[in-house]
Amino acid sequence: MSTRSCWPHRILANIADLGEEHGHRVLKVCGKGGKVVLVPPPPAVVRAIDRADERA
């Protein structure tokens, strides 16, 4: 999965990295220095994950 965010490169993520915080979907990403940050995935990514989850 790749997302457009403040990082200029693609992010490889696992479905286990997707969570919810304050009612919003977030992706747990390991940033500089190993710091874990929560990034909201774009709506298109959330829809694609939901569709894939429905098929499973």
XYZ file of C-alpha atoms in Angstrom:
56
model
C 0.000 0.000 0.000
C 1.316 3.450 -0.706
C -0.066 6.666 0.667
C 0.542 10.318 0.002
C 1.721 11.842 3.217
C 4.477 14.069 4.503
C 7.017 11.400 3.583
C 8.228 11.475 -0.005
C 8.407 7.680 -0.271
C 5.985 4.783 -0.237
C 4.966 3.096 2.970
C 4.753 -0.662 3.314
C 2.131 -1.588 5.873
C 0.435 -4.621 7.304
C -3.309 -4.802 7.959
C -2.389 -5.165 11.635
C -0.964 -1.606 11.462
C -4.427 -0.195 10.758
C -6.415 0.932 13.769
C -8.905 3.456 15.031
C -8.270 6.540 17.132
C -11.047 8.901 18.233
C -13.411 7.385 15.650
C -10.984 7.775 12.724
C -8.990 5.142 10.872
C -5.238 5.521 11.383
C -2.154 3.730 10.154
C 0.668 3.100 12.617
C 3.953 4.091 10.946
C 7.490 3.897 12.279
C 9.172 7.223 11.580
C 12.594 8.704 12.107
C 14.463 7.338 15.069
C 11.948 4.520 15.459
C 9.241 6.912 16.643
C 5.760 5.496 16.038
C 3.236 7.955 14.611
C -0.411 7.588 13.604
C -1.205 8.743 10.061
C -4.718 8.978 8.603
C -4.803 6.972 5.353
C -6.440 8.595 2.326
C -10.138 7.767 1.809
C -9.370 5.713 -1.314
C -7.050 3.463 0.713
C -9.679 2.986 3.430
C -12.289 2.034 0.785
C -9.895 -0.456 -0.828
C -9.168 -2.064 2.544
C -12.886 -2.266 3.348
C -13.616 -3.923 -0.027
C -10.800 -6.440 0.449
C -12.025 -7.188 3.967
C -15.561 -7.840 2.710
C -14.260 -10.386 0.175
C -12.249 -12.312 2.788
